[in-house]
Coordinates of C-alpha atoms in Angstrom, one line a residue:
Chain A
M1 CA 101.3 146.5 91.8
R2 CA 104.0 145.1 94.0
V3 CA 104.7 141.4 93.8
E4 CA 103.7 141.0 97.4
E5 CA 100.3 142.4 96.7
L6 CA 100.0 140.3 93.6
V7 CA 100.7 137.2 95.6
R8 CA 98.2 138.2 98.2
R9 CA 95.5 138.8 95.6
S10 CA 96.3 135.6 93.7
L11 CA 96.2 133.5 96.9
H12 CA 92.8 134.9 97.9
H13 CA 91.5 134.3 94.4
M14 CA 92.8 130.8 94.3
A15 CA 91.1 130.1 97.7
D16 CA 87.9 131.6 96.4
T17 CA 86.5 128.4 95.0
D18 CA 83.8 125.9 95.6
A19 CA 86.2 123.0 95.9
L20 CA 85.3 120.6 98.7
P21 CA 86.9 117.4 99.9
E22 CA 85.4 114.1 99.0
P23 CA 82.3 113.3 100.9
G24 CA 82.6 111.3 104.1
L25 CA 85.8 113.0 105.3
A26 CA 84.9 112.8 109.0
G27 CA 84.2 109.0 108.7
R28 CA 87.5 108.4 106.9
V29 CA 89.4 110.4 109.5
L30 CA 87.9 108.5 112.4
R31 CA 88.3 105.2 110.8
T32 CA 91.9 105.9 109.8
R33 CA 92.7 107.1 113.3
R34 CA 91.2 104.0 114.9
R35 CA 93.3 101.9 112.5
R36 CA 96.5 103.7 113.3
R37 CA 95.9 103.5 117.0
A38 CA 95.0 99.9 116.9
R39 CA 97.6 98.5 114.6
G40 CA 100.0 99.0 111.7
L41 CA 99.5 97.5 108.3
T42 CA 102.7 98.5 106.6
G43 CA 105.2 95.8 106.3
A44 CA 102.6 93.2 106.5
V45 CA 104.5 90.9 104.3
V46 CA 102.8 87.6 104.5
A47 CA 104.1 84.2 103.5
V48 CA 101.4 81.6 103.3
A49 CA 100.3 78.3 101.9
A50 CA 97.6 76.8 99.7
A51 CA 93.9 77.1 98.7
A52 CA 91.2 78.7 96.5
T53 CA 89.9 78.4 93.0
V54 CA 87.2 80.8 91.8
A55 CA 86.8 81.1 88.1
V56 CA 86.4 84.7 87.3
A57 CA 88.1 86.6 84.5
G58 CA 88.7 90.3 83.8
P59 CA 89.1 93.2 86.1
L60 CA 86.7 93.7 89.0
T61 CA 86.5 97.2 90.1
G62 CA 84.0 98.6 92.5
P63 CA 82.4 102.0 91.9
G64 CA 84.9 104.8 92.3
A65 CA 87.7 102.5 93.0
G66 CA 89.9 104.1 90.5
G67 CA 91.0 100.7 89.1
G68 CA 94.5 101.3 87.9
G69 CA 94.7 104.9 89.0
P70 CA 97.0 106.3 91.7
A71 CA 96.2 105.4 95.2
T72 CA 97.1 108.8 96.5
S73 CA 93.6 110.1 97.2
P74 CA 91.2 108.5 99.5
Q75 CA 89.5 105.5 97.9
R76 CA 87.1 103.2 99.6
D77 CA 86.0 100.6 97.2
V78 CA 87.2 97.4 95.7
A79 CA 89.7 97.0 92.9
G80 CA 90.1 93.3 92.1
R81 CA 92.0 91.5 89.3
P82 CA 90.6 88.0 89.4
G83 CA 92.3 87.2 86.1
E84 CA 95.8 88.2 87.2
S85 CA 98.3 86.2 89.2
P86 CA 100.6 87.8 90.0
P87 CA 98.6 91.0 89.6
R88 CA 99.6 93.6 86.9
Q89 CA 97.3 96.3 88.1
L90 CA 96.3 97.7 91.5
I91 CA 94.5 95.4 93.9
A92 CA 92.8 97.2 96.7
A93 CA 89.9 96.9 99.1
G94 CA 88.6 99.2 101.7
D95 CA 91.4 101.0 103.5
V96 CA 94.2 98.9 102.1
A97 CA 96.0 98.0 98.9
V98 CA 98.5 95.6 97.7
S99 CA 101.3 98.1 97.4
A100 CA 104.0 95.7 96.3
Y101 CA 104.7 92.0 96.0
H102 CA 107.8 89.8 95.7
T103 CA 108.8 86.5 94.5
R104 CA 111.9 84.5 95.5
R105 CA 114.6 82.5 93.9
T106 CA 117.8 81.0 95.0
E107 CA 121.2 81.7 93.3
D108 CA 124.4 79.8 93.7
L109 CA 127.4 81.7 94.8
P110 CA 131.1 80.8 94.2
G111 CA 132.4 78.4 96.8
G112 CA 129.2 76.5 97.4
D113 CA 127.2 79.1 99.3
T114 CA 123.7 80.2 98.0
V115 CA 121.6 83.2 98.5
E116 CA 117.8 83.7 98.4
I117 CA 116.9 86.7 96.3
R118 CA 113.6 88.6 96.5
N119 CA 112.4 90.1 93.3
W120 CA 110.2 93.1 94.2
H121 CA 107.3 94.6 92.1
L122 CA 106.2 98.0 93.3
Y123 CA 103.0 99.8 92.5
D124 CA 103.7 102.7 90.2
P125 CA 100.9 105.4 90.4
D126 CA 101.9 106.8 87.0
T127 CA 101.4 103.6 85.1
G128 CA 98.8 102.1 87.4
R129 CA 100.7 98.8 87.4
Y130 CA 103.1 96.9 89.5
E131 CA 106.6 97.5 88.0
E132 CA 109.6 95.3 88.6
T133 CA 112.4 96.9 90.6
D134 CA 116.0 96.2 91.5
W135 CA 115.6 96.8 95.2
A136 CA 116.7 94.0 97.6
W137 CA 114.0 95.0 100.1
L138 CA 111.2 97.6 100.3
D139 CA 108.4 98.8 102.5
V140 CA 105.7 101.3 101.5
A141 CA 104.6 104.0 103.9
P142 CA 101.0 104.5 104.8
G143 CA 99.4 106.6 102.1
M144 CA 101.4 104.9 99.4
R145 CA 103.5 107.9 98.5
T146 CA 106.9 106.9 99.8
A147 CA 108.8 103.6 100.1
A148 CA 111.8 102.7 102.1
V149 CA 114.2 100.8 100.0
L150 CA 117.4 98.8 100.4
E151 CA 120.0 98.3 97.6
K152 CA 121.5 95.0 96.6
D153 CA 123.5 93.4 98.2
L154 CA 122.3 93.0 101.7
P155 CA 123.1 94.1 104.3
A156 CA 122.7 97.6 102.9
D157 CA 124.6 100.5 104.5
R158 CA 122.0 103.1 103.6
I159 CA 118.2 103.4 103.3
G160 CA 116.6 105.2 100.4
L161 CA 113.3 107.0 100.6
L162 CA 111.7 106.5 97.3
D163 CA 109.0 108.8 95.9
L164 CA 106.5 106.5 94.2
A165 CA 105.3 109.2 91.9
S166 CA 108.7 110.1 90.4
G167 CA 110.4 106.7 91.0
E168 CA 113.4 108.7 92.4
V169 CA 115.1 108.3 95.7
E170 CA 114.5 111.5 97.5
R171 CA 117.2 111.0 100.0
W172 CA 119.6 108.5 101.4
I173 CA 119.9 107.8 105.1
P174 CA 123.4 106.6 105.9
L175 CA 123.8 103.9 108.6
D176 CA 127.1 104.1 110.4
R177 CA 126.8 101.1 112.8
G178 CA 126.6 98.3 110.1
G179 CA 124.3 97.4 107.3
V180 CA 120.6 96.3 107.5
G181 CA 118.6 93.5 106.0
S182 CA 115.1 94.8 106.5
V183 CA 113.3 98.1 107.0
E184 CA 109.7 98.9 108.0
F185 CA 107.8 102.1 108.4
S186 CA 106.1 102.7 111.8
P187 CA 102.3 102.6 111.8
D188 CA 102.1 106.4 111.6
G189 CA 104.8 106.5 108.8
E190 CA 107.0 108.8 110.8
R191 CA 109.8 106.4 111.8
L192 CA 111.7 103.5 110.3
L193 CA 112.8 100.3 112.0
A194 CA 115.7 98.6 110.3
T195 CA 117.2 95.3 111.5
A196 CA 121.1 95.2 111.3
Y197 CA 123.0 92.1 110.3
A198 CA 126.6 91.2 110.2
H199 CA 126.0 89.3 106.9
N200 CA 123.3 88.8 104.4
P201 CA 120.5 87.1 106.3
D202 CA 119.3 85.4 103.2
R203 CA 122.7 83.8 102.5
R204 CA 123.1 80.1 103.1
F205 CA 126.6 78.9 104.0
K206 CA 128.2 75.7 102.9
D207 CA 130.0 75.3 106.2
A208 CA 126.6 75.4 107.9
S209 CA 125.1 72.7 105.7
Y210 CA 122.3 70.4 106.9
P211 CA 120.7 67.3 105.5
L212 CA 117.6 67.7 103.4
N213 CA 116.0 64.8 101.5
G214 CA 119.2 62.9 101.5
D215 CA 121.4 65.9 100.4
E216 CA 123.6 68.3 102.3
V217 CA 122.3 71.8 101.5
P218 CA 123.9 75.1 102.6
G219 CA 122.3 76.5 105.8
A220 CA 121.7 79.8 107.5
K221 CA 123.8 81.4 110.2
P222 CA 122.4 83.8 112.8
G223 CA 123.9 87.3 112.1
R224 CA 121.6 89.9 113.7
T225 CA 123.6 92.7 115.4
G226 CA 120.8 95.1 116.5
F227 CA 118.4 97.6 115.1
Y228 CA 118.1 101.2 114.1
V229 CA 115.1 103.5 114.8
I230 CA 115.2 106.4 112.4
D231 CA 113.2 109.5 112.2
A232 CA 112.0 109.5 108.6
D233 CA 111.7 113.3 108.5
S234 CA 115.2 114.2 109.8
G235 CA 117.0 111.0 109.0
D236 CA 118.3 110.9 112.5
A237 CA 119.2 107.2 113.3
S238 CA 119.9 105.6 116.6
F239 CA 121.4 102.2 116.8
T240 CA 120.7 99.6 119.6
A241 CA 122.6 96.4 119.9
L242 CA 120.3 93.3 120.0
P243 CA 122.4 90.4 118.7
A244 CA 121.2 87.2 117.3
G245 CA 119.9 84.7 119.7
A246 CA 118.5 87.2 122.2
A247 CA 115.3 85.2 122.5
P248 CA 115.2 82.6 125.3
G249 CA 115.5 79.1 123.9
F250 CA 116.9 80.4 120.7
S251 CA 118.3 77.8 118.3
T252 CA 119.6 78.3 114.9
D253 CA 117.1 77.6 112.1
P254 CA 119.2 76.4 109.2
T255 CA 116.4 77.4 106.8
N256 CA 116.1 80.9 107.9
G257 CA 118.7 83.4 108.9
R258 CA 116.3 86.3 109.5
E259 CA 115.5 87.7 112.9
D260 CA 113.8 90.8 111.6
L261 CA 112.1 93.1 114.1
S262 CA 108.7 94.6 113.6
W263 CA 106.7 97.4 115.1
S264 CA 103.9 96.7 117.6
S265 CA 100.5 97.9 116.4
D266 CA 100.8 101.2 118.3
G267 CA 104.3 101.9 117.3
E268 CA 105.5 101.9 120.9
L269 CA 107.3 98.5 121.0
L270 CA 109.2 96.1 118.8
W271 CA 108.7 92.4 118.4
E272 CA 110.4 89.4 116.9
H273 CA 109.1 86.1 115.9
W274 CA 109.5 83.5 118.7
S275 CA 109.2 79.7 118.2
Y276 CA 107.3 79.3 121.4
E277 CA 103.9 80.4 122.5
P278 CA 102.7 83.1 122.2
G279 CA 104.8 83.4 119.1
R280 CA 106.2 86.9 119.7
L281 CA 108.9 88.5 121.9
Y282 CA 108.5 92.2 122.6
Y283 CA 111.2 94.8 123.3
D284 CA 111.1 98.5 124.0
L285 CA 113.0 100.9 121.8
S286 CA 116.1 100.6 124.0
G287 CA 116.2 96.9 123.3
E288 CA 115.0 95.8 126.7
R289 CA 112.5 93.0 127.0
A290 CA 108.9 94.2 127.3
G291 CA 105.6 92.6 128.1
R292 CA 103.0 91.8 125.5
P293 CA 100.8 94.8 124.9
V294 CA 97.2 94.2 126.1
P295 CA 95.6 94.9 122.7
E296 CA 97.8 92.3 121.1
K297 CA 97.2 89.6 123.7
H298 CA 95.3 87.4 121.2
V299 CA 97.1 88.4 118.0
S300 CA 98.7 85.4 116.3
D301 CA 101.1 85.0 113.4
P302 CA 100.4 84.7 110.7
G303 CA 97.1 86.5 110.8
A304 CA 95.4 89.8 110.0
G305 CA 96.0 91.3 113.5
L306 CA 93.7 93.8 115.0
S307 CA 90.7 95.2 113.2
P308 CA 90.8 99.0 112.6
N309 CA 88.6 99.6 115.6
G310 CA 90.8 97.3 117.7
R311 CA 87.9 95.1 118.8
L312 CA 88.6 91.9 116.7
V313 CA 91.6 89.8 115.8
G314 CA 91.9 88.2 112.5
G315 CA 93.4 84.9 113.7
A316 CA 94.7 81.6 112.8
P317 CA 92.8 78.7 111.1
A318 CA 89.8 77.8 113.1
G319 CA 91.3 74.4 114.1
E320 CA 89.5 71.2 115.0
G321 CA 86.0 71.2 113.6
G322 CA 86.7 74.5 111.9
G323 CA 86.4 73.0 108.4
G324 CA 89.6 74.7 107.4
A325 CA 88.1 78.1 107.9
A326 CA 89.8 81.0 109.8
A327 CA 88.8 82.3 113.1
V328 CA 88.0 85.9 114.1
L329 CA 88.4 86.5 117.8
D330 CA 87.3 89.0 120.3
A331 CA 90.4 91.1 121.0
K332 CA 89.7 91.3 124.8
T333 CA 88.5 87.8 125.6
G334 CA 90.1 85.8 122.8
E335 CA 86.8 84.1 122.2
R336 CA 85.9 83.1 118.7
V337 CA 83.2 85.4 117.3
A338 CA 83.2 84.5 113.7
K339 CA 84.5 81.8 111.3
V340 CA 85.2 82.9 107.8
P341 CA 85.8 80.7 104.7
A342 CA 89.4 81.5 104.1
R343 CA 92.6 79.6 104.2
Q344 CA 94.5 82.4 105.9
L345 CA 93.5 85.9 107.0
L346 CA 96.0 88.6 105.8
A347 CA 94.7 92.1 106.5
W348 CA 91.6 94.0 107.5
A349 CA 90.0 96.0 104.7
D350 CA 87.8 97.7 107.3
D351 CA 86.0 96.6 110.5
E352 CA 83.7 94.2 108.6
R353 CA 85.9 92.8 105.8
L354 CA 89.2 91.0 105.5
L355 CA 91.7 90.3 102.8
A356 CA 92.6 86.6 102.8
W357 CA 93.9 83.7 100.9
G358 CA 90.6 82.1 99.9
C359 CA 89.6 78.5 99.8
G360 CA 89.4 76.6 96.6
S361 CA 86.4 75.1 94.9
G362 CA 87.0 72.0 96.9
G363 CA 86.5 73.9 100.1
C364 CA 88.9 75.0 102.7
R365 CA 90.0 71.5 103.5
D366 CA 91.3 71.0 99.9
S367 CA 94.9 72.1 100.4
E368 CA 95.8 71.0 96.9
S369 CA 93.9 73.7 95.2
P370 CA 95.8 76.9 94.4
D371 CA 94.9 79.9 96.5
R372 CA 93.7 83.3 95.4
L373 CA 93.5 86.6 97.1
V374 CA 89.9 87.3 98.2
L375 CA 87.9 89.9 100.1
V376 CA 85.7 88.2 102.6
S377 CA 83.0 89.6 104.9
L378 CA 82.9 88.7 108.6
D379 CA 79.7 86.8 108.2
G380 CA 81.3 84.8 105.5
D381 CA 78.4 85.4 103.1
T382 CA 80.4 87.5 100.6
V383 CA 83.6 86.3 99.0
V384 CA 85.0 88.6 96.3
P385 CA 88.0 87.3 94.3
L386 CA 90.8 89.9 94.1
S387 CA 93.5 88.1 92.2
G388 CA 93.9 85.0 90.0
A389 CA 94.9 81.7 91.4
R390 CA 98.4 81.5 92.8
A391 CA 100.3 78.5 91.7
G392 CA 103.1 76.7 93.5
N393 CA 103.8 75.9 97.1
G394 CA 105.7 77.6 99.9
G395 CA 109.0 78.8 98.6
D396 CA 108.4 78.0 94.9
A397 CA 110.0 80.4 92.4
G398 CA 107.3 82.7 91.0
R399 CA 104.9 82.3 94.0
W400 CA 104.1 85.9 94.8
V401 CA 103.8 87.3 98.3
P402 CA 101.8 90.5 98.7
E403 CA 102.5 93.5 100.9
F404 CA 99.5 95.4 102.2
T405 CA 99.6 99.1 102.9
E406 CA 97.1 101.6 104.2
R407 CA 96.2 103.7 101.2
Chain B
M1 CA 86.6 109.5 121.7
D2 CA 83.0 109.0 123.1
A3 CA 79.9 109.3 121.2
A4 CA 79.3 113.0 122.1
S5 CA 82.8 114.0 121.1
E6 CA 82.5 112.1 117.9
A7 CA 79.3 113.8 117.0
G8 CA 81.0 117.2 117.8
F9 CA 83.9 116.2 115.6
R10 CA 81.8 115.2 112.7
E11 CA 79.8 118.4 113.0
F12 CA 83.1 120.4 113.0
V13 CA 84.3 118.6 109.9
E14 CA 81.0 119.0 108.2
S15 CA 80.9 122.7 108.7
R16 CA 84.6 123.7 108.4
S17 CA 86.1 121.2 106.0
G18 CA 85.4 123.4 103.0
V19 CA 87.4 126.3 104.1
L20 CA 90.2 124.1 105.6
F21 CA 90.3 122.2 102.4
R22 CA 90.8 125.3 100.4
T23 CA 93.8 126.2 102.6
A24 CA 95.2 122.7 102.1
L25 CA 94.7 123.3 98.3
L26 CA 96.8 126.4 98.5
L27 CA 99.5 124.6 100.4
S28 CA 99.5 121.8 98.0
G29 CA 99.8 124.0 94.9
G30 CA 96.3 123.0 93.7
D31 CA 96.9 119.2 93.9
R32 CA 93.5 117.8 95.2
G33 CA 94.9 114.5 96.2
A34 CA 97.7 116.0 98.2
A35 CA 95.3 118.5 99.8
E36 CA 92.9 115.7 100.8
D37 CA 95.8 113.8 102.3
L38 CA 97.1 116.8 104.1
L39 CA 93.8 117.8 105.6
Q40 CA 92.9 114.2 106.5
N41 CA 96.1 113.8 108.5
A42 CA 95.6 117.2 110.3
L43 CA 92.1 116.2 111.2
I44 CA 93.3 112.8 112.5
K45 CA 95.7 114.7 114.9
A46 CA 92.8 117.0 115.9
A47 CA 90.5 114.0 116.6
G48 CA 93.2 112.6 118.9
R49 CA 93.0 115.6 121.2
W50 CA 89.5 116.7 120.5
H51 CA 88.3 117.1 124.0
R52 CA 91.3 119.4 124.9
L53 CA 90.9 121.7 121.9
D54 CA 89.4 125.1 122.6
E55 CA 89.8 126.3 119.1
P56 CA 89.9 123.3 116.8
E57 CA 90.0 125.3 113.6
A58 CA 93.1 127.2 114.7
Y59 CA 94.7 123.9 115.8
V60 CA 93.9 122.2 112.5
R61 CA 95.4 125.2 110.6
Q62 CA 98.5 125.0 112.7
V63 CA 98.9 121.3 112.0
L64 CA 98.3 121.9 108.3
Y65 CA 101.2 124.3 108.1
R66 CA 103.6 122.4 110.4
Q67 CA 102.8 119.1 108.7
Q68 CA 103.4 120.6 105.3
I69 CA 106.8 122.0 106.3
S70 CA 107.7 118.7 107.9
R71 CA 106.5 116.6 105.1
W72 CA 108.4 118.6 102.6
R73 CA 111.6 117.0 103.7
L74 CA 110.3 113.5 103.2
R75 CA 108.1 113.9 100.1
R76 CA 109.4 117.0 98.5
L77 CA 109.5 115.8 94.9
S78 CA 106.1 114.1 94.9
R79 CA 104.5 117.2 96.3
E80 CA 106.3 119.4 93.7
R81 CA 105.8 117.1 90.8
V82 CA 102.1 116.3 91.1
V83 CA 100.6 119.1 89.1
A84 CA 96.9 119.7 88.9
E85 CA 95.0 122.5 87.4
P86 CA 94.6 125.4 89.8
P87 CA 91.2 125.7 91.5
E88 CA 88.6 127.5 89.4
P89 CA 88.2 131.0 90.6
G90 CA 85.0 132.0 92.3
G91 CA 84.9 135.4 90.6
A92 CA 86.9 138.2 89.2
A93 CA 88.9 140.6 91.4
A94 CA 86.9 143.4 92.7
G95 CA 87.4 146.4 90.5
G96 CA 89.7 144.6 88.1
D97 CA 89.5 143.4 84.5
P98 CA 88.2 139.8 84.8
A99 CA 90.2 138.5 81.8
H100 CA 93.3 140.1 83.1
D101 CA 92.8 138.8 86.6
A102 CA 92.1 135.3 85.4
E103 CA 95.3 135.4 83.4
L104 CA 97.2 136.7 86.4
R105 CA 95.8 134.0 88.5
V106 CA 96.7 131.2 86.2
V107 CA 100.3 132.4 85.8
M108 CA 100.6 132.9 89.5
A109 CA 99.2 129.5 90.3
R110 CA 101.6 127.9 88.0
A111 CA 104.5 129.9 89.5
L112 CA 103.4 129.0 93.0
R113 CA 103.5 125.3 92.1
R114 CA 107.1 125.7 91.1
L115 CA 108.2 126.9 94.5
T116 CA 109.2 124.4 97.1
T117 CA 106.5 123.5 99.6
R118 CA 108.3 125.4 102.3
Q119 CA 108.5 128.5 100.2
R120 CA 104.8 128.2 99.2
T121 CA 103.8 127.6 102.8
M122 CA 105.7 130.7 103.9
L123 CA 103.9 132.8 101.3
V124 CA 100.5 131.4 102.2
L125 CA 101.1 132.3 105.8
R126 CA 102.5 135.8 105.1
Y127 CA 100.1 136.8 102.3
Y128 CA 97.0 134.6 102.6
E129 CA 96.7 134.4 106.4
D130 CA 98.4 137.8 106.7
L131 CA 100.4 136.7 109.7
P132 CA 103.3 139.0 110.9
E133 CA 106.8 137.5 110.6
A134 CA 107.0 136.8 114.3
E135 CA 103.8 134.8 114.3
V136 CA 104.9 132.8 111.3
A137 CA 108.2 132.1 113.0
A138 CA 106.4 130.9 116.2
L139 CA 104.1 128.8 114.2
L140 CA 106.8 127.0 112.2
G141 CA 109.3 126.9 115.0
C142 CA 112.0 128.9 113.2
S143 CA 113.5 132.3 113.6
V144 CA 112.2 135.6 112.3
G145 CA 115.3 135.9 110.2
T146 CA 114.4 132.5 108.5
V147 CA 110.9 133.7 107.8
R148 CA 112.2 136.9 106.3
S149 CA 114.9 135.3 104.1
T150 CA 112.6 132.4 103.0
T151 CA 109.9 134.9 102.0
R152 CA 112.4 137.0 100.1
R153 CA 113.8 134.0 98.3
S154 CA 110.3 132.8 97.5
L155 CA 109.3 136.1 95.9
D156 CA 112.6 136.2 94.0
K157 CA 111.9 132.7 92.7
L158 CA 108.4 133.7 91.7
R159 CA 109.9 136.5 89.6
A160 CA 112.5 134.2 88.2
V161 CA 110.2 131.3 87.2
S162 CA 107.5 133.5 85.8
P163 CA 109.0 136.5 84.1
E164 CA 105.7 137.0 82.4
L165 CA 104.4 138.3 85.7
A166 CA 106.2 141.5 85.0
S167 CA 104.1 142.3 82.0
L168 CA 100.9 141.1 83.6
T169 CA 101.4 143.1 86.7
L170 CA 102.3 146.2 84.7
R171 CA 99.2 145.9 82.6
P172 CA 96.6 148.2 84.0
P173 CA 93.4 146.4 85.2
R174 CA 91.0 149.0 83.8
T175 CA 92.3 152.5 84.4
P176 CA 95.8 153.1 83.2
E177 CA 98.1 154.1 86.0
P178 CA 101.6 155.5 85.7
V179 CA 104.3 153.0 86.1
R180 CA 106.7 153.9 88.8
E181 CA 110.4 152.9 88.6
E182 CA 110.2 150.8 91.8
Q183 CA 107.4 148.7 90.4
L184 CA 109.7 147.8 87.4
S185 CA 112.5 146.8 89.7
E186 CA 110.0 144.7 91.8
V187 CA 109.0 142.5 89.0
K188 CA 112.2 142.1 87.0
P189 CA 113.3 138.5 86.8

């Protein structure tokens, strides 16, 4: 038998099987498509404050959630670790998982400067745990198979594409127009957006010191030079200049040297944080100012953004009379359609449930109680703890900040 | 997508996902997770242009193949490293010795998994879909020469990674047949 014939026969035999995809494939496809069209979840690194104490111990894993197993095949249930903070094993709910988290610390540099270091833990599908890494920055692509990584020290002059299964960098994408301080996958996972800086955006300079509690402390200097848009497949990178202070009314924030750019929910535009209402400034991919996309009209930061079906917005705290709860808005009208018991909404698990920093036992008004990651239903009737209580405030060392990724 | 289109799409997935999944399994070297991922992404693309598709299954197949070639560059190692057991066979080869065929199939499945995704995809197109070289080239957006050379290298690698194929292929299924010299040279590592 010729080898060609052998291959032909073998392939047909291999295909002659009763193997079927997991049930509910059409529903998953339609839901994922709506999510990708409506918004992007990657790079949803969320810094937050306070709340929540729910005393539950031990793992909480919904049927079929695969607990600590790899998140490479479709999973639709809940994997909570209410006894773990920061989590050691996978946290996931609905369509998203905590793919990574980071903590921060400040290091002194010679000469009186300081630098803020992020310590990243990345989910390893082999061990089923979050493992500490040496990367200075990372972002996990939808599907949780690949992460874009930056080496220390920032700005990094190349981007690595890390295979989560092997832990190896598959390829390096060189950057010839200056180093970058952040990188983010597009909502469809096919492109990368990397913000370029002249110096480490997390460095604080002695000659930019500012008064804080009676002391002079090193301060940030604006250093953005522009951004790269990179085809993740080919590695082709195009650079566009968009220097620091491009935003109208820009003023240097001594506490923050970052002016990172992010993808819009449909991957068509870029935006940066803006200190004025409505909180975001949009650009097209050539760096020209662009209008706010209609679907994002009522999106606020921080918040969970658009629901997978694009109809709702996981918004800001409900405000006066809201009892500390968070508001869910109609994406078209901006009207409040629900109020959920959560300190802050972070990401949509599906069209009916959100991941959030939950309120403590003292209620949402009790800002002193530590917060905990929870899964909360839109009607507010169901609150499932996903992590242990998170100690510390704002920028405290050891306070972990999750990154949510479509799984 | 309106309600009618969505119903049509769901019906299509319900009726054709089995056969499409099995193609995805071949392309993924038997890795179920990767096959689910591959098929799901292809169906998402199909859903996006559902009302314009005359032959949705042909379109999904095309996306499966193109996506696999494209993804190879980004996720090559993970696709190659994730190893699952080959799909269980549905039955023995017609007219062959079942034990012998089963052994062949296991060895071949293992060998196929050791190819790159690009090489495996090329073999699936040529020998499972039975597409001529020109159609494979058109489908993958490469030259006929590339199809030819990749196919040749893929077969060479199969022989190299699984020298035991030589003895298996030379073993007669039931009725002993004379071994010709060109067969020997075909399967030599």
